[in-house]
Coordinates of C-alpha atoms in Angstrom, one line a residue:
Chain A
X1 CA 392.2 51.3 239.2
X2 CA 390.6 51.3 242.6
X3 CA 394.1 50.2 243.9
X4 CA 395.9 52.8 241.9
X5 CA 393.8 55.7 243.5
X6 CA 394.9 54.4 246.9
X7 CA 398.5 54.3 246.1
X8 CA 398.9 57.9 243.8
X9 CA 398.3 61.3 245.1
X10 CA 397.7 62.8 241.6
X11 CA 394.7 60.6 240.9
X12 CA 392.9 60.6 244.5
X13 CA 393.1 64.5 243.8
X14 CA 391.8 64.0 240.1
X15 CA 388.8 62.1 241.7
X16 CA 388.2 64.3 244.3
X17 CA 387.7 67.2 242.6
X18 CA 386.1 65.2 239.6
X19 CA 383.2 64.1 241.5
X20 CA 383.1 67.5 243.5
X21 CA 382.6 69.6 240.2
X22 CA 380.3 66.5 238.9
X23 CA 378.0 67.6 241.9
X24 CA 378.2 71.6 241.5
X25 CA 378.7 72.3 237.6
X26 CA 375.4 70.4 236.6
X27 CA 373.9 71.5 239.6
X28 CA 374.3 75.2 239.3
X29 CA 374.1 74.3 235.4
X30 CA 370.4 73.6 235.9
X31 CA 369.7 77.5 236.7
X32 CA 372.0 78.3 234.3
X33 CA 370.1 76.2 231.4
X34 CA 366.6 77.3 232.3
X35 CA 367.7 81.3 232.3
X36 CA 369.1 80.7 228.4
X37 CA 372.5 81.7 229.9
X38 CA 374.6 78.3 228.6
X39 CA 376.5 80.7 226.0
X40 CA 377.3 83.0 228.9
X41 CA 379.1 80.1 230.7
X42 CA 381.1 79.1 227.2
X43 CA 382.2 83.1 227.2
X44 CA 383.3 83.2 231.0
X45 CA 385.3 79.7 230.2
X46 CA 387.5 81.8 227.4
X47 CA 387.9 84.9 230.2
X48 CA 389.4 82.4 232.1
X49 CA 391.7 81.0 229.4
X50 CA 393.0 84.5 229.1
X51 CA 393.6 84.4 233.4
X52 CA 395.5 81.2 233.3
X53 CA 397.4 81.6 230.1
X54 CA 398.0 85.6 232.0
X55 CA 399.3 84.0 235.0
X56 CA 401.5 80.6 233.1
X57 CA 403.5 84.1 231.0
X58 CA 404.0 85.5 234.6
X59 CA 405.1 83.0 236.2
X60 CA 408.5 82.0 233.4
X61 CA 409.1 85.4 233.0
X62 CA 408.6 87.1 237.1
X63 CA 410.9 85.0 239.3
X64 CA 408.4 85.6 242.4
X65 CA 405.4 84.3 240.3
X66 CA 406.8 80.8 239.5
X67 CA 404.8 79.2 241.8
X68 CA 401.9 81.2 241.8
X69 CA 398.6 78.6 240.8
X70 CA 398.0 79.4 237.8
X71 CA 393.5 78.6 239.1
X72 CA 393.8 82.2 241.2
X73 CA 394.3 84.4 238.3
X74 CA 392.0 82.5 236.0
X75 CA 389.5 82.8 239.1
X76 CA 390.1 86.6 239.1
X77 CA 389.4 86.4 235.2
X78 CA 386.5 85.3 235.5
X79 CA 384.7 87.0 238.1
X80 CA 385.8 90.2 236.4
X81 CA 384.4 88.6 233.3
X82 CA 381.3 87.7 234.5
X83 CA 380.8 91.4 236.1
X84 CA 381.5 92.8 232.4
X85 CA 379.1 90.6 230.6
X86 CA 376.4 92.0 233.3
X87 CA 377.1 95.7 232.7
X88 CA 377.5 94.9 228.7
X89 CA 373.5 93.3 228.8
X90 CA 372.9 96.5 230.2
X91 CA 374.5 98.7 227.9
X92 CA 372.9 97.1 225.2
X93 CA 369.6 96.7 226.2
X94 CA 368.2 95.3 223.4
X95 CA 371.1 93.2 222.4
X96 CA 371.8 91.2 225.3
X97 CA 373.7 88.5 223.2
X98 CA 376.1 90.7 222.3
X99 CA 377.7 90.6 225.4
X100 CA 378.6 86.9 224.5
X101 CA 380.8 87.6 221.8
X102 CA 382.5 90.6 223.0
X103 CA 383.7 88.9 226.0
X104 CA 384.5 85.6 224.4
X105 CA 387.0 87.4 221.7
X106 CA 388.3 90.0 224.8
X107 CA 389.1 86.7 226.5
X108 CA 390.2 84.7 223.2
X109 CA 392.1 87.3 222.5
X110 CA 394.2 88.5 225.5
X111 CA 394.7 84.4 225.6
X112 CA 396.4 84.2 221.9
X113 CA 398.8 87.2 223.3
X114 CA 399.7 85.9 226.6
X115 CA 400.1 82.2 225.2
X116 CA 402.2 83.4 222.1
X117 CA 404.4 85.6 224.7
X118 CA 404.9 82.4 226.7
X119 CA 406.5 81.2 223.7
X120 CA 403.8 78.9 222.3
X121 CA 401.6 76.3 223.6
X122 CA 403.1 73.8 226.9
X123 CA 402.0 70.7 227.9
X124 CA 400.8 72.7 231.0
X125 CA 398.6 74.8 228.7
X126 CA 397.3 71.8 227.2
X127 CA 396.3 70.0 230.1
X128 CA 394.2 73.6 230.8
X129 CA 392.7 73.4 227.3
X130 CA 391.1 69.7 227.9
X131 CA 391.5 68.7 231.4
X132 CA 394.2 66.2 232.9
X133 CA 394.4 63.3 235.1
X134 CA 397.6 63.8 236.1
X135 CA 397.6 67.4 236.5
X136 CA 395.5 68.5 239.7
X137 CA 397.1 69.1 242.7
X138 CA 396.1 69.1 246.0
X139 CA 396.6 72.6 246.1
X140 CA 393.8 72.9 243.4
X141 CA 391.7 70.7 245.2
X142 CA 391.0 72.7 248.1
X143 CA 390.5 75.3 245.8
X144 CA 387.7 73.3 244.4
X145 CA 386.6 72.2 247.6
X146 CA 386.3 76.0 248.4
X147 CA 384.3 76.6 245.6
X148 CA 381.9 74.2 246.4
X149 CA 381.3 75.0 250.0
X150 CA 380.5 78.7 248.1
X151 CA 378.0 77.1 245.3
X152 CA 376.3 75.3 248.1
X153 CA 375.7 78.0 250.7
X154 CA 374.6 80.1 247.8
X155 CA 372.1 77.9 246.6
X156 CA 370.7 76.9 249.6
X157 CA 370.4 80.3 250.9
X158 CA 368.8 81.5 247.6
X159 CA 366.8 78.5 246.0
X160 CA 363.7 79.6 246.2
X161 CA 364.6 83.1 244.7
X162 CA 366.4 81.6 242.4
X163 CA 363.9 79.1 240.9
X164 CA 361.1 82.6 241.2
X165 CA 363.7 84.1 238.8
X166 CA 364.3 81.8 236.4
X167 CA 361.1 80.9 235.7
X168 CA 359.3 84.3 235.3
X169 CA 362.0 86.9 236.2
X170 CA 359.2 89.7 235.9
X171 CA 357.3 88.2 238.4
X172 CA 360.5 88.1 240.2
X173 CA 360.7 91.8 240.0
X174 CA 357.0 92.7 240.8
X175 CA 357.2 90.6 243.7
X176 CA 359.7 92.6 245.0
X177 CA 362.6 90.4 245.3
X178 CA 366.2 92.0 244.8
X179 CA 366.2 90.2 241.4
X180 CA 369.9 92.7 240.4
X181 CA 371.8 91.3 243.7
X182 CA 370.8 88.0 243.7
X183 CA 371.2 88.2 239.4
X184 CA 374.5 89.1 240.0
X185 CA 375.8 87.1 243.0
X186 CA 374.7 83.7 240.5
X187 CA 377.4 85.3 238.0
X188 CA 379.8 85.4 240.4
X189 CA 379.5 81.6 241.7
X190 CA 379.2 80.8 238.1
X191 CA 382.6 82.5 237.2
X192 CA 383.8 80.2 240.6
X193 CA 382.5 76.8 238.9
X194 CA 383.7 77.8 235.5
X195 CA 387.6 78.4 236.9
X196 CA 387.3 75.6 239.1
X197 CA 385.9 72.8 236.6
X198 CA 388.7 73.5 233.8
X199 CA 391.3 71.4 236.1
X200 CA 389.7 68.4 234.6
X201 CA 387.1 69.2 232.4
X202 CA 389.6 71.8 230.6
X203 CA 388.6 75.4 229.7
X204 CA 387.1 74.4 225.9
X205 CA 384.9 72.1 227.5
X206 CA 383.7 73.4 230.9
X207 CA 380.5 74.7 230.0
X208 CA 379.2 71.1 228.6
X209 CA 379.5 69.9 232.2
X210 CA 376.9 72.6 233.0
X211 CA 374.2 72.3 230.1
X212 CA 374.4 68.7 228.6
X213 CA 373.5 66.7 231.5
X214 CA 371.3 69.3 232.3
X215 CA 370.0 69.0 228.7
X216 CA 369.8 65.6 229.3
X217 CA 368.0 65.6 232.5
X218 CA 365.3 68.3 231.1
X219 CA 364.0 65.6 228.3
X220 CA 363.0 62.9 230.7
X221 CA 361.9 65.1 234.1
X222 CA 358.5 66.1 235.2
X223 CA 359.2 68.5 237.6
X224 CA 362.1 71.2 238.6
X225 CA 363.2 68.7 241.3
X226 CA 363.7 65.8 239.5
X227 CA 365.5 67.6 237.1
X228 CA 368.6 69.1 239.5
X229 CA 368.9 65.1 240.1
X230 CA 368.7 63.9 237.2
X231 CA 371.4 66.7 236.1
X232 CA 373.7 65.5 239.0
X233 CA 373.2 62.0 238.6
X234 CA 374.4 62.4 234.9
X235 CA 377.0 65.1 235.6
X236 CA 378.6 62.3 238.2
X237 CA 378.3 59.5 235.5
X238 CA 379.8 61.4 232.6
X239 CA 382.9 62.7 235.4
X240 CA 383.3 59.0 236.4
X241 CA 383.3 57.0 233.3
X242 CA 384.6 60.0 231.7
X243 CA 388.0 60.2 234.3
X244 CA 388.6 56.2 234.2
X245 CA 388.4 55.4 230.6
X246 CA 391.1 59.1 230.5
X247 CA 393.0 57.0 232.5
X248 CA 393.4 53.8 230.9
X249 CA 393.0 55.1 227.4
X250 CA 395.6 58.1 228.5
X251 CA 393.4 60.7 226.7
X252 CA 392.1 64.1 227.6
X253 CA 389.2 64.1 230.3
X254 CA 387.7 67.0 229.2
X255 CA 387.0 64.8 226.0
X256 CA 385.9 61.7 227.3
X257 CA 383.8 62.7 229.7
X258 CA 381.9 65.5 227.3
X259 CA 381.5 62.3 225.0
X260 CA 380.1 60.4 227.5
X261 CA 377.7 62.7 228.4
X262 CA 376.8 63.1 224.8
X263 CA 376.4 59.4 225.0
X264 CA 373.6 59.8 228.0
X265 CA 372.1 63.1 226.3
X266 CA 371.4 60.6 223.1
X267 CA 370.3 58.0 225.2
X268 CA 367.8 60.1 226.9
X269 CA 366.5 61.3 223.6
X270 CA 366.0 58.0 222.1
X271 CA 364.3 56.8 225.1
X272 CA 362.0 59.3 225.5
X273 CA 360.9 58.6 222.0
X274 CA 360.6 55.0 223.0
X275 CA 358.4 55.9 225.9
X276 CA 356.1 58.0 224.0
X277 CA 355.7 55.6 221.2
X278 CA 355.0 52.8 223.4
X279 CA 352.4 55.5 225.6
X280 CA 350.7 55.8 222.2
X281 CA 350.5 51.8 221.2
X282 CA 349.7 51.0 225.2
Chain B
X1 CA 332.3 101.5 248.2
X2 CA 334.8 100.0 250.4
X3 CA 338.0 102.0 251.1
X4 CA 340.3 102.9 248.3
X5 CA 343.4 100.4 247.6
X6 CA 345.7 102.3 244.7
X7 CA 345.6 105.6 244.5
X8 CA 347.5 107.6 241.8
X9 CA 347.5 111.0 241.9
X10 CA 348.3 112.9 238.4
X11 CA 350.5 110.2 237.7
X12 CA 352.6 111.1 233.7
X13 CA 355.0 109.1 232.1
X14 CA 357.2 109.9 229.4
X15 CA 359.6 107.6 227.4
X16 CA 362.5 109.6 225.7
X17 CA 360.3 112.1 223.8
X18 CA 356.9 110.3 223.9
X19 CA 354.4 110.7 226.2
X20 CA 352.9 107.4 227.2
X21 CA 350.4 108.6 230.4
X22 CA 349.1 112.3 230.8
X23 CA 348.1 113.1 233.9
X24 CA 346.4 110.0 235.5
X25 CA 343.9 110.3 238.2
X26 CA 342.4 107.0 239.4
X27 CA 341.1 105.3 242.9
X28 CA 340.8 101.4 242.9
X29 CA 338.6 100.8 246.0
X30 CA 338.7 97.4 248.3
X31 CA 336.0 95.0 246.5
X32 CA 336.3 96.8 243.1
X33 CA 336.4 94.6 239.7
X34 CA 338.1 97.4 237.4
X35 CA 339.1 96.5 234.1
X36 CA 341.2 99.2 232.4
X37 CA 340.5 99.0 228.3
X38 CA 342.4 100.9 225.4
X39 CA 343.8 99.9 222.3
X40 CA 347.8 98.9 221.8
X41 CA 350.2 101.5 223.0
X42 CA 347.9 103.3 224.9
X43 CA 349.8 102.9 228.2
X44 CA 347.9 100.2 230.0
X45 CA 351.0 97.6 231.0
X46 CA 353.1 101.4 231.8
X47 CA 350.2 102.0 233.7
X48 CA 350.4 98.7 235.8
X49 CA 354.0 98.6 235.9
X50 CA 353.9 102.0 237.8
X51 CA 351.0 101.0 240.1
X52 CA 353.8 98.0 240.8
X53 CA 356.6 99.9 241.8
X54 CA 358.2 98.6 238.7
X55 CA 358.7 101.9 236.7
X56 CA 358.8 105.1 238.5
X57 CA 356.7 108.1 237.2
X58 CA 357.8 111.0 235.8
X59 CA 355.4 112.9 238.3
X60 CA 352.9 112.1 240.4
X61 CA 352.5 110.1 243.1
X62 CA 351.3 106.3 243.7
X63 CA 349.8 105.3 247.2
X64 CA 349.3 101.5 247.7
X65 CA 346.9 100.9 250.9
X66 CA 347.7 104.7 251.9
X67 CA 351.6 104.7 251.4
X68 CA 354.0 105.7 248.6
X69 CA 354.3 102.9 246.5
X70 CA 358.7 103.1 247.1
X71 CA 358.0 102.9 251.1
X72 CA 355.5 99.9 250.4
X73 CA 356.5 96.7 251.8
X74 CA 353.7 94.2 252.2
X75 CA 354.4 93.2 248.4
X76 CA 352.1 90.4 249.6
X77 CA 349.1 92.4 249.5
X78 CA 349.3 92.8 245.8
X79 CA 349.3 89.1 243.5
X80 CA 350.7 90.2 239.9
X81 CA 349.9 88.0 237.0
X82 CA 352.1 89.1 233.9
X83 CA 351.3 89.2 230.5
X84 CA 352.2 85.4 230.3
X85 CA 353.0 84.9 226.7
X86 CA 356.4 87.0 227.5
X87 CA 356.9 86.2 230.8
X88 CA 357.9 82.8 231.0
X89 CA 359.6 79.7 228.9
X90 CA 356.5 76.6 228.2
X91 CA 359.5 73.7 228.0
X92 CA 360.4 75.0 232.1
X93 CA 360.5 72.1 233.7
X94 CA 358.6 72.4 237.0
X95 CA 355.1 70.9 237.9
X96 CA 352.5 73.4 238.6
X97 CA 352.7 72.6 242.1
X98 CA 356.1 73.9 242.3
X99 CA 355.1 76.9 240.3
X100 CA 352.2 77.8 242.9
X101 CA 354.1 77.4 245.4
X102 CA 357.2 79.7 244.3
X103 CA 354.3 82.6 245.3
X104 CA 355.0 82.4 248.7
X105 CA 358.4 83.7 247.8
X106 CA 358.2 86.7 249.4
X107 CA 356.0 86.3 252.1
X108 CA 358.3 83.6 253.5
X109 CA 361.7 86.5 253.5
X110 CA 365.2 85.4 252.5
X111 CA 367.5 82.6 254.0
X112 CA 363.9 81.0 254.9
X113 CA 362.6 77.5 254.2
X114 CA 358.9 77.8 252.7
X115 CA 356.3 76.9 255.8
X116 CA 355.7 73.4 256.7
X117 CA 352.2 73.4 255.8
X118 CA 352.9 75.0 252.1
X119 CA 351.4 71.9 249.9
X120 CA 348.1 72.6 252.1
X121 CA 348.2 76.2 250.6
X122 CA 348.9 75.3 247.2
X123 CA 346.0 72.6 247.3
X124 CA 343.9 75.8 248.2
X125 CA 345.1 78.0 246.0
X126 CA 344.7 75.4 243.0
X127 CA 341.0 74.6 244.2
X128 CA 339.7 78.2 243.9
X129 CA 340.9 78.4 240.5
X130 CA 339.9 74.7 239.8
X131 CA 342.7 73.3 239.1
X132 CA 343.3 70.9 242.0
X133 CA 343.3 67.7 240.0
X134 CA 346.2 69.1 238.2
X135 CA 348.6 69.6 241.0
X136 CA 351.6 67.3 239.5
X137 CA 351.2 68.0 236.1
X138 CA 354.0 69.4 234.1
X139 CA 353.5 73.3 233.8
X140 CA 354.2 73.4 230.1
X141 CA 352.1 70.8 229.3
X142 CA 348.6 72.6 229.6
X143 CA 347.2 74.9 227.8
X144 CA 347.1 78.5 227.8
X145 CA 344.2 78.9 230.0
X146 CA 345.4 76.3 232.3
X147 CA 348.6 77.8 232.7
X148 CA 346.8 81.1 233.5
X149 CA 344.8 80.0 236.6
X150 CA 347.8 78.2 238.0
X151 CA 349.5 81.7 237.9
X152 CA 346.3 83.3 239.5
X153 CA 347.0 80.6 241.7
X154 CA 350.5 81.5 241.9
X155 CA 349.5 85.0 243.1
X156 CA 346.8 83.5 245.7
X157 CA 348.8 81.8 247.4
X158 CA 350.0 84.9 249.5
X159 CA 346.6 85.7 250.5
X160 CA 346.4 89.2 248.3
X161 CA 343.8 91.8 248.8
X162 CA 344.2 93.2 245.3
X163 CA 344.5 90.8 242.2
X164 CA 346.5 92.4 239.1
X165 CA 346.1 91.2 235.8
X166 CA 348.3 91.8 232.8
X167 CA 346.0 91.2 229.4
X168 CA 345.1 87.8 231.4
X169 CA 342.5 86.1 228.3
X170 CA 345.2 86.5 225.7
X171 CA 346.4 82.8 224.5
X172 CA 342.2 82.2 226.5
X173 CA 340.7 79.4 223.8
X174 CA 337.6 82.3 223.3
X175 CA 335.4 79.0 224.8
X176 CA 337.0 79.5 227.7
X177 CA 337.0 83.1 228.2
X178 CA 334.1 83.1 229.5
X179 CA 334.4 80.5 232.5
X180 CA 337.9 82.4 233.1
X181 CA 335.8 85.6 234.2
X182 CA 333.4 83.6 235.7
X183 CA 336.2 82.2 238.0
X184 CA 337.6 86.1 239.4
X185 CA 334.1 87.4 239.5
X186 CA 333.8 84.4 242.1
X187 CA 337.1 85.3 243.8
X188 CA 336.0 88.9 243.8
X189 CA 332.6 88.4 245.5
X190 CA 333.5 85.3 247.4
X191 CA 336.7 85.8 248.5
X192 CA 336.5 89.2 248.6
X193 CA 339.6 90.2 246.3
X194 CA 339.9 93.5 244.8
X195 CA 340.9 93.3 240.7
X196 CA 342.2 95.2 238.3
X197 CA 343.0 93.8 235.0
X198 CA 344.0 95.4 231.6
X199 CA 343.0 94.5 228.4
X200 CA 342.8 95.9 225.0
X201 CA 340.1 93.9 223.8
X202 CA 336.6 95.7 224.4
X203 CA 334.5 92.4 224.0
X204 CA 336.4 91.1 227.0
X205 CA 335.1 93.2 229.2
X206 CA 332.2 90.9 230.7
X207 CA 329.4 91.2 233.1
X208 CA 331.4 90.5 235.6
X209 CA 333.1 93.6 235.8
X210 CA 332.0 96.5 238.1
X211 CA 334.1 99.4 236.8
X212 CA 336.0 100.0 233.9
X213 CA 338.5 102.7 232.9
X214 CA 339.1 104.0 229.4
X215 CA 342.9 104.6 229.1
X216 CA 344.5 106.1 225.8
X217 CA 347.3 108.2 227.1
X218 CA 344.7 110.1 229.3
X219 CA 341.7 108.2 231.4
X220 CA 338.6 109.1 229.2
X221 CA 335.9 107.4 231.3
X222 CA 336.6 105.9 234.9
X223 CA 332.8 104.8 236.6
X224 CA 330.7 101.8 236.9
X225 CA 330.4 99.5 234.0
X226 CA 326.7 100.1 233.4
X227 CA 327.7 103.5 233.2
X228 CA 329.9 102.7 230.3
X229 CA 327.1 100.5 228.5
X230 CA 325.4 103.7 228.2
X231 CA 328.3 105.7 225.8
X232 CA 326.8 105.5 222.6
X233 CA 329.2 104.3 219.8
X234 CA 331.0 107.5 218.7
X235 CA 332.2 108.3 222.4
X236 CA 333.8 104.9 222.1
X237 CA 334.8 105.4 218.9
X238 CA 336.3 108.7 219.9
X239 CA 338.3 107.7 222.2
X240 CA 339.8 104.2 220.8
X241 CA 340.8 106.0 217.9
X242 CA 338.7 103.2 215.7
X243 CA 335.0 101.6 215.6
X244 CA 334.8 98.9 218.4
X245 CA 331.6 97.0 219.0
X246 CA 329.9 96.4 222.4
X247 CA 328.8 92.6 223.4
X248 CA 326.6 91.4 226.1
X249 CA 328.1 88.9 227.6
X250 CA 325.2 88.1 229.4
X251 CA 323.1 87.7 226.2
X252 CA 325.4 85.3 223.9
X253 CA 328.7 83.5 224.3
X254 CA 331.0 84.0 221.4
X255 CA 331.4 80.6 219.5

């Protein structure tokens, strides 16, 4: 394997960018997790499906779009995605969920048409749907790369606001912070991680790469700190064990690696249960 | 009387088509312990949320330390403890030092790193509400009235001059209640912090307390407490819209 990452392009890029959205999507996940937004992130993922199945139609059927990477319009999804789900919590005030659902079937839906117009599903679509080894390029690497120079200036510029609104956004609010900017400036880098984490985690499954190690992480951590790490270490372990055994096996990434990190979330539960019982005996 | 704080000058508020504050006069002075009673509904969290800068009036006018509460920028000044039973998620997972020190927020300005000597302020902060020894404890793993000093603490951190507190004894063990009030009257008269709390529950309202305001909609009594001990029953009664009973505080601890 090692050897076969030295001598192949495609999988150096797989790799890359695997361990690159291993870092940022359970890293940013964290925030996303502790402000009860993980359905948001599943909706955003289907906006994008809608982008990228948009932009495969255009490209067989406009000449001048054949090459056009397929990640800019699924990008351009969902930012506008997550900008809509922002004014549609407003709109309905008191029924801020049903933002989720509207934008999930908008995107779900504008997908079915472009993919059926496309003439039915391609092995390209399919790599979108669950991640590919074999399918990044370099091209969408330093895409990803881009994103996740942009997740980390934006979290360290805003940490501190951003762990003030998460945990008690009213306080947020009263001490004067620009909760609204800073509320929807997270969206945006959140649409950014989504688009760029479907390469290999693929677009069903790019929101468990932002909650379950981060699900994971919150059983066993004492303190907010502890917790990001624990979420990246995991994140990283699920990517890695999840790309390799793709590899050999030839299976979808975007499934093993959600399964491994299953694997750790249960793991984590059990030994916390462990831990407690043995607290109780010692 | 030291020199007044909050101002709000006929301050109304109207939601849609109800009326939830009529013409509101009131002066919170530097070294004040207010406590603003009235039943449910009668306006008190609109009232705080306006004195905030949260909601804007429908007329009248706020001043905080002399200014308009919108051209009011030493946020600082003023520590906010919410309502916390709706404010915040118990399985969070931060210790409380964390917590406390996430009130520094502000003070320290955007695209800044929290000071260097910011676990010597939160050691502070948790001693005068006496919770040092619990500095690494996880925040969802103490009880209510735990978890409502570490938010005082929270809001101490910045070094306020006015203390705000949002129905602060509710999810209080009622043993407790009483060493809670015990700990702002010693922040008031020690430390020298101004506070202004709201609660619905007239028993609350303890010895500690120097002035209280009856809020339903309109302020029916504003003065010092004693002055309030005085109202006999049916002026109470009159203006809570139901019987209420008085308790000293000072004579009996509820068991």
């Amino acid at each position: 394997m090692i050897d076969s990452i030295f001598h192949y392009e495609f999988l150096q890029n797989a790799f890359a960018s695997g361990l690159i959205i291993g870092f940022i999507a359970p890293l940013l996940g964290v925030f996303i997790v502790v402000r009860r937004l993980s359905l948001i992130a599943d909706a955003l993922s289907h906006v994008t499906l809608a982008g990228i199945a948009g932009s495969l139609y255009l490209s067989q059927s406009v000449g001048a779009l054949a090459l056009l990477n397929p990640l800019y319009l699924g990008i351009v999804a969902s930012v506008t995605g997550s900008l809509f789900i922002e004014r549609l919590r407003r709109l309905y005030k008191h029924y801020e969920e049903l933002a989720i659902p509207i934008i999930m079937s908008a995107g779900l839906g504008f997908g079915a048409i472009f993919i059926s117009l496309a003439e039915g599903f391609s092995s390209d679509l399919f790599s979108y749907l669950f991640g590919s080894v074999s399918a990044v390029s370099r091209q969408d690497l330093w895409i990803i790369i881009g994103i996740a120079l942009i997740v980390i200036v934006f979290l360290s510029l805003f940490f501190k606001e951003l762990f003030v609104l998460s945990f008690d956004e009213e306080y947020a609010k009263a001490s004067g912070l620009p909760a609204k900017w800073i509320h929807v400036l997270f969206m945006i880098v959140t649409a950014l991680v989504i688009a760029g984490s479907m390469r290999i985690v693929g677009i069903l499954l790019v929101s468990s790469l932002m909650t379950l190690p981060v699900a994971a992480a919150m059983r066993i951590s004492k303190s907010f700190k502890q917790a990001i790490l624990l979420s990246v270490i995991f994140g990283e372990l699920s990517v890695i064990v999840g790309l390799v055994s793709a590899f050999y096996l030839d299976l979808a990434p975007g499934g093993t690696i959600v399964v491994t990190s299953i694997i750790i979330l249960l793991l984590t539960i059990f030994s916390k249960k462990i831990g407690s019982k043995g607290a109780v005996s010692g | 009387m030291g020199s007044p704080l909050i101002n709000l000058h006929n301050i109304s508020y109207q939601y849609e088509q109800t009326k939830a504050l009529i013409d509101i006069n009131l002066t919170i002075a530097e070294g004040d312990f207010l406590a603003i009673i009235g039943p449910n509904g009668s306006g008190k969290s609109t009232l705080l949320k306006i004195i905030l800068g949260l909601l804007k009036p429908t007329s009248g006018e706020v001043l905080l330390f002399g200014k308009p509460v919108n051209q009011f920028k030493e946020k600082e000044r003023i520590g906010y403890v919410s309502q916390k039973s709706n404010s915040f998620n118990t399985g969070f997972p931060a210790t409380v030092t964390e917590v406390v020190r996430s009130g520094l927020v502000k003070k320290t300005g955007l695209f800044h790193r929290y000071p260097a000597n910011v676990n010597k302020q939160v050691r502070q902060a948790l001693k005068s509400v006496g919770m040092d020894e619990y500095s690494m404890k996880n925040i969802g793993d103490l009880s209510g009235g735990q978890q409502q000093r570490v938010f005082i603490a929270r809001a101490l951190i910045s070094n306020p001059n006015v203390l705000i507190l949002d129905e602060p004894t509710v999810g209080v063990d009622s043993k407790n209640v009483k060493s809670f009030y015990n700990m702002l009257s010693h922040l008031n008269r020690e430390h020298n912090i101004t506070i202004v709390l709201v609660t619905h529950d007239v028993d609350a309202v303890s010895k500690s307390i120097s002035h209280v305001a009856c809020l339903n909609q309109r302020i029916h009594f504003h003065g010092f407490k004693n002055e309030m001990d005085q109202m006999s029953d049916e002026q109470l009664e009159a203006w809570y819209g139901h019987a209420v009973r008085k308790v000293d505080h000072q004579s009996e601890v509820k068991s």
